[in-house]
Amino acid sequence: MEAADSCVECHQSFESGAAAPTQAMTHDVHLQRGLSCADCHGGDPTAADQAAAMDVAKGFIGRPSRSDIPQFCARCHADPSYMRKYNPNLPTDQYAKYLTSQHGKRIAQGDHDVAVCTSCHEAHGIRSKQDPLSPVFPTNIPGTCATCHTDANIMERHGLPVTQHWEYAQSVHGQALLHRGDRGAPHCASCHGSHEAARPGVVAIGNVCAQCHSLTRDLFAKSAHKAAHETLGLPECEVCHGNHLIQKPTDDLLGTGPKALCITCHEPGSKGFVTAQRMRDAIERLKSEEVGATATVKRAAALGMDVSDAEFGLQEASAKLTKARTYVHSFSFSTMEPIVEDGVQHARQADARGQQAIAEFHFRRQGLWISLLIIGLLIIGLIVWIRDLERPRGPS
């Protein structure tokens, strides 16, 4: 007698944890593609007899050891011709990348703490990475990594901290991804890679950040700071912005004030110190002009005047301020200053248009009062003239 799938039929009958794999199969991406237990574990699912179904002679593998799991999954996922039958767009280099990762290198050395395929994707009930409930869906990745990386016992054995997830959750990146659901925000795999997970290293940090902040990285690469960082062996972006606990930058980080980062390296009176202060002064000048122009334009708008041209100028000034803040990473006053000056001119033009609109409002109001006065005088004159006509007149 043959069974449709004796693995499922038998395991579903268990009251122990052995039934769990079949309970998770309803959303398993492999089952949805027509694969079942025997495609991974071998054996004969058509045999009703347990011994026959789990016969090693029929290829039964059973449960692989943890260290064998990457190679176990790679039997299919590293075979392009096999994967093409199910999903031609799915990469087949995951196993090769895994072998280059910190996880892959350490498991090859006999370290069984490290993550394997099932650590991130689950063993059964594997969901598509497009599924919001998948452990590797973008908003879930930090939590998936944290499963191990917040485990003090595991991390202590490897001399690693357990604060990365907490720090990331407080960062500008974590706030965007975890709290606002912005899937464009970077997560652990964006910087460390997924299957090839590794520390970026001093040399590569700038390139990692440049995946999103390309202009900033280009400006830095052309600056004098690039050579200095290479000489001193300093990680480029990380020196000023940190790594996991990256906060939204403010203007206070620039210059020579108490919160400025520049003073951590540049001594008072040095060229870098002076440049930092000049760049901060330029930014503050543009901000001041923008604030003043904005107040003028708002006052004109409140009077009911058309300020669309002035508002366009304000937008241009704001855009130049944003650009100037980016060009701070050139660490060159002469490179940033023309952008600031352009923004100042836009702000001043907006302010002038706002002032002109306010003056026009007052002119119109004065004209209205004069017109009303003239009309009033004409009415009075007309009344006097009519009364004069109605007055009885004596014989001439």
Coordinates of N, CA, C and O in Angstrom, one line a residue, residues 378-391 393:
L378 N -18.2 113.5 -2.6 CA -19.1 113.6 -3.8 C -20.6 113.5 -3.3 O -21.5 114.2 -3.8
I379 N -20.8 112.5 -2.4 CA -22.2 112.3 -1.9 C -22.7 113.5 -1.2 O -23.8 113.9 -1.4
I380 N -21.8 114.0 -0.3 CA -22.2 115.2 0.5 C -22.5 116.4 -0.5 O -23.5 117.1 -0.3
G381 N -21.7 116.5 -1.5 CA -21.9 117.6 -2.4 C -23.2 117.4 -3.2 O -23.9 118.4 -3.4
L382 N -23.5 116.2 -3.5 CA -24.7 115.9 -4.2 C -25.9 116.2 -3.4 O -26.9 116.8 -3.9
I383 N -25.9 115.8 -2.1 CA -27.0 116.1 -1.2 C -27.2 117.6 -1.0 O -28.3 118.1 -1.1
V384 N -26.2 118.3 -0.9 CA -26.3 119.8 -0.7 C -26.9 120.4 -2.0 O -27.7 121.3 -1.9
W385 N -26.5 119.9 -3.1 CA -27.0 120.4 -4.4 C -28.4 120.1 -4.6 O -29.2 121.0 -5.0
I386 N -28.9 118.9 -4.2 CA -30.3 118.5 -4.3 C -31.1 119.4 -3.4 O -32.2 119.9 -3.7
R387 N -30.7 119.6 -2.1 CA -31.4 120.4 -1.2 C -31.6 121.8 -1.7 O -32.6 122.5 -1.5
D388 N -30.5 122.2 -2.3 CA -30.5 123.6 -2.9 C -31.6 123.7 -4.0 O -32.2 124.8 -4.1
L389 N -31.7 122.7 -4.8 CA -32.7 122.7 -5.8 C -34.1 122.7 -5.3 O -35.0 123.3 -5.9
E390 N -34.3 121.9 -4.1 CA -35.6 121.8 -3.5 C -36.0 123.0 -2.7 O -37.2 123.1 -2.3
R391 N -35.1 123.9 -2.4 CA -35.5 125.1 -1.6 C -36.4 126.0 -2.3 O -36.2 126.3 -3.5
R393 N -38.1 129.1 -3.8 CA -37.4 130.3 -4.2 C -38.5 131.5 -4.4 O -39.6 131.2 -4.8

